[in-house]
PDB file of C-alpha atoms in Angstrom:
ATOM      1  CA  UNK M   1       0.000   0.000   0.000  1.00  0.00           C
ATOM      2  CA  UNK M   2       1.540   3.348  -1.054  1.00  0.00           C
ATOM      3  CA  UNK M   3       2.237   5.740   1.812  1.00  0.00           C
ATOM      4  CA  UNK M   4       2.700   9.428   2.426  1.00  0.00           C
ATOM      5  CA  UNK M   5       5.955   9.875   4.324  1.00  0.00           C
ATOM      6  CA  UNK M   6       6.597  12.737   6.729  1.00  0.00           C
ATOM      7  CA  UNK M   7       9.785  13.778   8.468  1.00  0.00           C
ATOM      8  CA  UNK M   8      10.674  14.448  11.173  1.00  0.00           C
ATOM      9  CA  UNK M   9       8.131  12.679  13.358  1.00  0.00           C
ATOM     10  CA  UNK M  10       8.779  15.133  16.184  1.00  0.00           C
ATOM     11  CA  UNK M  11      10.362  18.577  16.096  1.00  0.00           C
ATOM     12  CA  UNK M  12      11.063  20.774  19.086  1.00  0.00           C
ATOM     13  CA  UNK M  13      11.971  24.370  18.318  1.00  0.00           C
ATOM     14  CA  UNK M  14      12.509  27.642  20.098  1.00  0.00           C
ATOM     15  CA  UNK M  15       9.920  30.369  19.613  1.00  0.00           C
ATOM     16  CA  UNK M  16      10.948  32.610  16.733  1.00  0.00           C
ATOM     17  CA  UNK M  17      12.919  29.920  14.924  1.00  0.00           C
ATOM     18  CA  UNK M  18      12.165  28.667  11.438  1.00  0.00           C
ATOM     19  CA  UNK M  19      11.115  25.076  10.853  1.00  0.00           C
ATOM     20  CA  UNK M  20      10.673  23.042   7.702  1.00  0.00           C
ATOM     21  CA  UNK M  21       8.364  20.060   7.732  1.00  0.00           C
ATOM     22  CA  UNK M  22       8.892  17.571   4.951  1.00  0.00           C
ATOM     23  CA  UNK M  23       6.554  15.261   3.108  1.00  0.00           C
ATOM     24  CA  UNK M  24       6.859  12.790   0.288  1.00  0.00           C
ATOM     25  CA  UNK M  25       3.378  12.313  -1.208  1.00  0.00           C
ATOM     26  CA  UNK M  26       2.319   9.237  -3.147  1.00  0.00           C
ATOM     27  CA  UNK M  27       4.118   9.411  -6.476  1.00  0.00           C
ATOM     28  CA  UNK M  28       1.195   9.593  -8.900  1.00  0.00           C
ATOM     29  CA  UNK M  29      -0.940  11.899  -6.767  1.00  0.00           C
ATOM     30  CA  UNK M  30      -1.662  15.367  -8.089  1.00  0.00           C
ATOM     31  CA  UNK M  31      -3.202  17.227  -5.134  1.00  0.00           C
ATOM     32  CA  UNK M  32      -1.268  17.971  -1.974  1.00  0.00           C
ATOM     33  CA  UNK M  33      -2.369  19.379   1.337  1.00  0.00           C
ATOM     34  CA  UNK M  34      -1.194  20.443   4.746  1.00  0.00           C
ATOM     35  CA  UNK M  35      -3.516  20.152   7.724  1.00  0.00           C
ATOM     36  CA  UNK M  36      -2.853  20.638  11.390  1.00  0.00           C
ATOM     37  CA  UNK M  37      -4.419  19.233  14.540  1.00  0.00           C
ATOM     38  CA  UNK M  38      -3.974  20.885  17.892  1.00  0.00           C
ATOM     39  CA  UNK M  39      -4.020  18.243  20.633  1.00  0.00           C
ATOM     40  CA  UNK M  40      -7.514  16.913  21.183  1.00  0.00           C
ATOM     41  CA  UNK M  41      -9.083  19.086  18.505  1.00  0.00           C
ATOM     42  CA  UNK M  42     -10.292  18.646  14.969  1.00  0.00           C
ATOM     43  CA  UNK M  43      -8.209  18.484  11.829  1.00  0.00           C
ATOM     44  CA  UNK M  44      -7.872  21.979  10.314  1.00  0.00           C
ATOM     45  CA  UNK M  45      -7.102  22.829   6.702  1.00  0.00           C
ATOM     46  CA  UNK M  46      -4.025  24.946   6.047  1.00  0.00           C
ATOM     47  CA  UNK M  47      -3.282  24.866   2.330  1.00  0.00           C
ATOM     48  CA  UNK M  48      -3.830  22.951  -0.882  1.00  0.00           C
ATOM     49  CA  UNK M  49      -1.327  22.710  -3.716  1.00  0.00           C
ATOM     50  CA  UNK M  50      -1.962  21.680  -7.291  1.00  0.00           C
ATOM     51  CA  UNK M  51      -0.083  22.102 -10.537  1.00  0.00           C
ATOM     52  CA  UNK M  52       2.916  23.581  -8.726  1.00  0.00           C
ATOM     53  CA  UNK M  53       1.053  26.379  -7.041  1.00  0.00           C
ATOM     54  CA  UNK M  54      -1.132  27.097  -4.036  1.00  0.00           C
ATOM     55  CA  UNK M  55      -4.752  26.551  -4.997  1.00  0.00           C
ATOM     56  CA  UNK M  56      -6.359  27.502  -1.711  1.00  0.00           C
ATOM     57  CA  UNK M  57      -5.284  28.555   1.772  1.00  0.00           C
ATOM     58  CA  UNK M  58      -7.017  29.139   5.076  1.00  0.00           C
ATOM     59  CA  UNK M  59      -6.920  32.160   7.379  1.00  0.00           C
ATOM     60  CA  UNK M  60      -4.423  30.244   9.513  1.00  0.00           C
ATOM     61  CA  UNK M  61      -1.981  30.144   6.589  1.00  0.00           C
ATOM     62  CA  UNK M  62      -0.631  33.663   6.980  1.00  0.00           C
ATOM     63  CA  UNK M  63       2.646  35.203   5.807  1.00  0.00           C
ATOM     64  CA  UNK M  64       4.732  33.139   8.207  1.00  0.00           C
ATOM     65  CA  UNK M  65       3.787  29.972   6.323  1.00  0.00           C
ATOM     66  CA  UNK M  66       4.962  28.856   2.901  1.00  0.00           C
ATOM     67  CA  UNK M  67       4.897  25.661   0.885  1.00  0.00           C
ATOM     68  CA  UNK M  68       7.179  24.351  -1.830  1.00  0.00           C
ATOM     69  CA  UNK M  69       7.480  21.377  -4.081  1.00  0.00           C
ATOM     70  CA  UNK M  70      11.187  21.760  -4.828  1.00  0.00           C
ATOM     71  CA  UNK M  71      11.442  18.609  -6.913  1.00  0.00           C
ATOM     72  CA  UNK M  72       9.184  15.883  -8.217  1.00  0.00           C
ATOM     73  CA  UNK M  73       8.817  14.108  -4.904  1.00  0.00           C
ATOM     74  CA  UNK M  74       9.106  16.418  -1.871  1.00  0.00           C
ATOM     75  CA  UNK M  75       6.472  18.789  -0.522  1.00  0.00           C
ATOM     76  CA  UNK M  76       7.515  21.086   2.305  1.00  0.00           C
ATOM     77  CA  UNK M  77       5.834  23.389   4.788  1.00  0.00           C
ATOM     78  CA  UNK M  78       7.980  26.193   6.184  1.00  0.00           C
ATOM     79  CA  UNK M  79       7.038  28.184   9.253  1.00  0.00           C
ATOM     80  CA  UNK M  80       9.252  31.254   9.294  1.00  0.00           C
ATOM     81  CA  UNK M  81       9.037  32.497  12.868  1.00  0.00           C
ATOM     82  CA  UNK M  82       7.342  29.973  15.088  1.00  0.00           C
ATOM     83  CA  UNK M  83       4.969  30.969  17.866  1.00  0.00           C
ATOM     84  CA  UNK M  84       3.841  28.966  20.883  1.00  0.00           C
ATOM     85  CA  UNK M  85       0.394  28.547  19.308  1.00  0.00           C
ATOM     86  CA  UNK M  86       1.944  26.811  16.290  1.00  0.00           C
ATOM     87  CA  UNK M  87       2.462  23.745  18.495  1.00  0.00           C
ATOM     88  CA  UNK M  88       0.362  21.026  16.870  1.00  0.00           C
ATOM     89  CA  UNK M  89       0.482  17.860  14.818  1.00  0.00           C
ATOM     90  CA  UNK M  90       0.995  18.738  11.157  1.00  0.00           C
ATOM     91  CA  UNK M  91      -0.318  16.286   8.611  1.00  0.00           C
ATOM     92  CA  UNK M  92       0.539  16.141   4.955  1.00  0.00           C
ATOM     93  CA  UNK M  93      -2.030  14.525   2.670  1.00  0.00           C
ATOM     94  CA  UNK M  94      -2.317  13.746  -0.996  1.00  0.00           C
ATOM     95  CA  UNK M  95      -4.823  12.419  -3.447  1.00  0.00           C
ATOM     96  CA  UNK M  96      -4.862  11.493  -7.112  1.00  0.00           C
ATOM     97  CA  UNK M  97      -7.940  13.475  -8.056  1.00  0.00           C
ATOM     98  CA  UNK M  98      -9.889  16.228  -6.335  1.00  0.00           C
ATOM     99  CA  UNK M  99     -12.676  13.821  -5.465  1.00  0.00           C
ATOM    100  CA  UNK M 100     -10.832  10.940  -3.853  1.00  0.00           C
ATOM    101  CA  UNK M 101     -10.279  10.272  -0.182  1.00  0.00           C
ATOM    102  CA  UNK M 102      -7.085  11.657   1.271  1.00  0.00           C
ATOM    103  CA  UNK M 103      -4.069   9.583   2.152  1.00  0.00           C
ATOM    104  CA  UNK M 104      -2.548  11.195   5.223  1.00  0.00           C
ATOM    105  CA  UNK M 105       1.015  10.911   6.377  1.00  0.00           C
ATOM    106  CA  UNK M 106       1.785   9.896   9.942  1.00  0.00           C
ATOM    107  CA  UNK M 107       2.368  13.528  10.895  1.00  0.00           C
ATOM    108  CA  UNK M 108       5.028  15.738  12.457  1.00  0.00           C
ATOM    109  CA  UNK M 109       4.477  16.772  16.049  1.00  0.00           C
ATOM    110  CA  UNK M 110       5.772  20.331  16.343  1.00  0.00           C
ATOM    111  CA  UNK M 111       6.470  21.629  19.835  1.00  0.00           C
ATOM    112  CA  UNK M 112       7.385  25.309  20.159  1.00  0.00           C
ATOM    113  CA  UNK M 113       9.008  26.221  23.471  1.00  0.00           C
TER     114      UNK M 113
ATOM    115  CA  UNK F   1     -18.262  29.684   6.357  1.00  0.00           C
ATOM    116  CA  UNK F   2     -19.174  26.041   6.147  1.00  0.00           C
ATOM    117  CA  UNK F   3     -19.467  24.236   9.466  1.00  0.00           C
ATOM    118  CA  UNK F   4     -19.491  20.502  10.058  1.00  0.00           C
ATOM    119  CA  UNK F   5     -20.691  19.341  13.451  1.00  0.00           C
ATOM    120  CA  UNK F   6     -20.560  15.911  15.013  1.00  0.00           C
ATOM    121  CA  UNK F   7     -22.272  14.384  18.008  1.00  0.00           C
ATOM    122  CA  UNK F   8     -21.606  12.943  20.444  1.00  0.00           C
ATOM    123  CA  UNK F   9     -18.132  14.208  21.309  1.00  0.00           C
ATOM    124  CA  UNK F  10     -17.420  11.093  23.372  1.00  0.00           C
ATOM    125  CA  UNK F  11     -18.952   7.647  23.470  1.00  0.00           C
ATOM    126  CA  UNK F  12     -18.032   4.902  25.898  1.00  0.00           C
ATOM    127  CA  UNK F  13     -19.419   1.455  25.152  1.00  0.00           C
ATOM    128  CA  UNK F  14     -18.988  -2.084  26.370  1.00  0.00           C
ATOM    129  CA  UNK F  15     -17.550  -4.454  23.825  1.00  0.00           C
ATOM    130  CA  UNK F  16     -20.402  -5.911  21.807  1.00  0.00           C
ATOM    131  CA  UNK F  17     -22.637  -2.839  22.070  1.00  0.00           C
ATOM    132  CA  UNK F  18     -23.518  -0.755  19.051  1.00  0.00           C
ATOM    133  CA  UNK F  19     -22.238   2.757  18.370  1.00  0.00           C
ATOM    134  CA  UNK F  20     -23.502   5.619  16.218  1.00  0.00           C
ATOM    135  CA  UNK F  21     -22.023   9.010  15.441  1.00  0.00           C
ATOM    136  CA  UNK F  22     -23.909  11.765  13.649  1.00  0.00           C
ATOM    137  CA  UNK F  23     -22.617  14.477  11.369  1.00  0.00           C
ATOM    138  CA  UNK F  24     -24.426  17.653  10.276  1.00  0.00           C
ATOM    139  CA  UNK F  25     -23.341  20.281   7.799  1.00  0.00           C
ATOM    140  CA  UNK F  26     -24.479  23.878   7.654  1.00  0.00           C
ATOM    141  CA  UNK F  27     -24.532  23.607   3.852  1.00  0.00           C
ATOM    142  CA  UNK F  28     -25.568  20.981   1.301  1.00  0.00           C
ATOM    143  CA  UNK F  29     -22.656  18.708   0.487  1.00  0.00           C
ATOM    144  CA  UNK F  30     -21.700  17.195  -2.844  1.00  0.00           C
ATOM    145  CA  UNK F  31     -20.227  14.283  -0.917  1.00  0.00           C
ATOM    146  CA  UNK F  32     -19.126  13.330   2.578  1.00  0.00           C
ATOM    147  CA  UNK F  33     -16.118  11.370   3.712  1.00  0.00           C
ATOM    148  CA  UNK F  34     -15.427   9.473   6.912  1.00  0.00           C
ATOM    149  CA  UNK F  35     -12.041   8.961   8.544  1.00  0.00           C
ATOM    150  CA  UNK F  36     -10.820   7.003  11.552  1.00  0.00           C
ATOM    151  CA  UNK F  37      -7.913   8.147  13.704  1.00  0.00           C
ATOM    152  CA  UNK F  38      -6.467   5.673  16.177  1.00  0.00           C
ATOM    153  CA  UNK F  39      -4.991   7.149  19.374  1.00  0.00           C
ATOM    154  CA  UNK F  40      -1.647   8.717  18.473  1.00  0.00           C
ATOM    155  CA  UNK F  41      -2.209   8.017  14.794  1.00  0.00           C
ATOM    156  CA  UNK F  42      -3.222   9.797  11.656  1.00  0.00           C
ATOM    157  CA  UNK F  43      -6.622   9.967   9.950  1.00  0.00           C
ATOM    158  CA  UNK F  44      -7.313   7.015   7.698  1.00  0.00           C
ATOM    159  CA  UNK F  45      -9.894   7.268   4.938  1.00  0.00           C
ATOM    160  CA  UNK F  46     -12.845   4.922   5.412  1.00  0.00           C
ATOM    161  CA  UNK F  47     -15.407   5.809   2.771  1.00  0.00           C
ATOM    162  CA  UNK F  48     -16.999   8.468   0.598  1.00  0.00           C
ATOM    163  CA  UNK F  49     -20.745   8.886   0.077  1.00  0.00           C
ATOM    164  CA  UNK F  50     -22.003  10.831  -2.907  1.00  0.00           C
ATOM    165  CA  UNK F  51     -25.690  10.143  -3.588  1.00  0.00           C
ATOM    166  CA  UNK F  52     -28.662  11.425  -1.636  1.00  0.00           C
ATOM    167  CA  UNK F  53     -29.909   8.692   0.724  1.00  0.00           C
ATOM    168  CA  UNK F  54     -26.910   6.487  -0.003  1.00  0.00           C
ATOM    169  CA  UNK F  55     -26.133   3.629   2.388  1.00  0.00           C
ATOM    170  CA  UNK F  56     -22.835   1.760   2.293  1.00  0.00           C
ATOM    171  CA  UNK F  57     -21.574  -1.068   4.450  1.00  0.00           C
ATOM    172  CA  UNK F  58     -18.087  -2.179   5.368  1.00  0.00           C
ATOM    173  CA  UNK F  59     -18.383  -5.322   7.490  1.00  0.00           C
ATOM    174  CA  UNK F  60     -19.801  -4.060  10.822  1.00  0.00           C
ATOM    175  CA  UNK F  61     -19.780  -0.399   9.741  1.00  0.00           C
ATOM    176  CA  UNK F  62     -22.814   1.194   8.063  1.00  0.00           C
ATOM    177  CA  UNK F  63     -22.594   4.678   6.581  1.00  0.00           C
ATOM    178  CA  UNK F  64     -25.593   6.784   5.557  1.00  0.00           C
ATOM    179  CA  UNK F  65     -25.911  10.037   3.674  1.00  0.00           C
ATOM    180  CA  UNK F  66     -29.088  11.997   4.299  1.00  0.00           C
ATOM    181  CA  UNK F  67     -31.707  12.717   1.677  1.00  0.00           C
ATOM    182  CA  UNK F  68     -30.958  16.446   1.825  1.00  0.00           C
ATOM    183  CA  UNK F  69     -27.202  15.760   1.677  1.00  0.00           C
ATOM    184  CA  UNK F  70     -26.625  17.800   4.829  1.00  0.00           C
ATOM    185  CA  UNK F  71     -26.230  14.991   7.332  1.00  0.00           C
ATOM    186  CA  UNK F  72     -24.616  11.622   7.648  1.00  0.00           C
ATOM    187  CA  UNK F  73     -24.153   8.858  10.183  1.00  0.00           C
ATOM    188  CA  UNK F  74     -21.784   6.034  10.946  1.00  0.00           C
ATOM    189  CA  UNK F  75     -23.103   3.016  12.820  1.00  0.00           C
ATOM    190  CA  UNK F  76     -20.907   0.235  14.170  1.00  0.00           C
ATOM    191  CA  UNK F  77     -22.600  -3.031  15.121  1.00  0.00           C
ATOM    192  CA  UNK F  78     -21.183  -5.110  17.966  1.00  0.00           C
ATOM    193  CA  UNK F  79     -18.146  -2.977  18.724  1.00  0.00           C
ATOM    194  CA  UNK F  80     -14.757  -4.534  19.278  1.00  0.00           C
ATOM    195  CA  UNK F  81     -11.710  -3.138  21.055  1.00  0.00           C
ATOM    196  CA  UNK F  82     -10.118  -2.601  17.651  1.00  0.00           C
ATOM    197  CA  UNK F  83     -12.815   0.003  16.890  1.00  0.00           C
ATOM    198  CA  UNK F  84     -11.308   2.388  19.458  1.00  0.00           C
ATOM    199  CA  UNK F  85     -10.405   5.780  18.006  1.00  0.00           C
ATOM    200  CA  UNK F  86     -11.814   9.057  16.799  1.00  0.00           C
ATOM    201  CA  UNK F  87     -14.235   9.040  13.890  1.00  0.00           C
ATOM    202  CA  UNK F  88     -14.355  12.164  11.760  1.00  0.00           C
ATOM    203  CA  UNK F  89     -16.723  13.167   9.027  1.00  0.00           C
ATOM    204  CA  UNK F  90     -15.492  15.680   6.458  1.00  0.00           C
ATOM    205  CA  UNK F  91     -17.210  17.653   3.759  1.00  0.00           C
ATOM    206  CA  UNK F  92     -15.727  19.369   0.719  1.00  0.00           C
ATOM    207  CA  UNK F  93     -15.073  23.087   0.995  1.00  0.00           C
ATOM    208  CA  UNK F  94     -16.808  23.871  -2.266  1.00  0.00           C
ATOM    209  CA  UNK F  95     -13.755  24.044  -4.505  1.00  0.00           C
ATOM    210  CA  UNK F  96     -12.464  21.651  -7.103  1.00  0.00           C
ATOM    211  CA  UNK F  97      -9.107  21.451  -5.341  1.00  0.00           C
ATOM    212  CA  UNK F  98     -10.487  19.269  -2.645  1.00  0.00           C
ATOM    213  CA  UNK F  99     -10.216  21.173   0.621  1.00  0.00           C
ATOM    214  CA  UNK F 100     -12.095  19.287   3.339  1.00  0.00           C
ATOM    215  CA  UNK F 101     -13.817  20.701   6.399  1.00  0.00           C
ATOM    216  CA  UNK F 102     -13.639  18.190   9.240  1.00  0.00           C
ATOM    217  CA  UNK F 103     -16.093  17.746  12.068  1.00  0.00           C
ATOM    218  CA  UNK F 104     -14.812  17.743  15.639  1.00  0.00           C
ATOM    219  CA  UNK F 105     -14.879  13.967  15.734  1.00  0.00           C
ATOM    220  CA  UNK F 106     -16.421  11.396  18.055  1.00  0.00           C
ATOM    221  CA  UNK F 107     -14.016   9.659  20.407  1.00  0.00           C
ATOM    222  CA  UNK F 108     -15.033   6.041  20.841  1.00  0.00           C
ATOM    223  CA  UNK F 109     -13.838   4.048  23.824  1.00  0.00           C
ATOM    224  CA  UNK F 110     -14.644   0.337  23.984  1.00  0.00           C
ATOM    225  CA  UNK F 111     -14.420  -1.450  27.331  1.00  0.00           C
ATOM    226  CA  UNK F 112     -13.653  -5.178  27.111  1.00  0.00           C
TER     227      UNK F 112
END
């Protein structure tokens, strides 16, 4: 079964530091997403990415966030200057078409101290 | 904006009892998806419902999509300890790029 791979599994960072969360989506998928889940809460949409550009972003996805697909396999989320409230589980997801179910990665737990 | 609400927030059952979680959207949905998240895990896609009034079964799990396409339910018959986790419904955000709006989830605990 193809998987979405995320690294690292856990990242601890100082407030104000930059972090890059990495994802390798399933190879033939065309739509890529970042979601986050604060402990005990629901899964929240951050951004969708299609055809090498952002297709939609939420209010959470402000100027401190950016996404890149630097090559044919990696998909990254950068948080420029982390805040305490950025502490959450960040999930990458992909799908082949816009109507399929998502395949989520196992997530990166980001802790900002 | 679109809201997706789920009840109950928590459900504790004895093994062998049935379980149902309900999902309601503030807007009509083109489809609804259900995901399961085990404790400490990631959401795993279970199923997608598209047609008004649709009913789909996966072994002990029965999924329904309401006639008005604004509500859905997941029913588990004779729960097992392996059913433990959080069940989320999710509706599309109205774009072709596939953003999903998730409900808050129902946390299911099964006591052996």
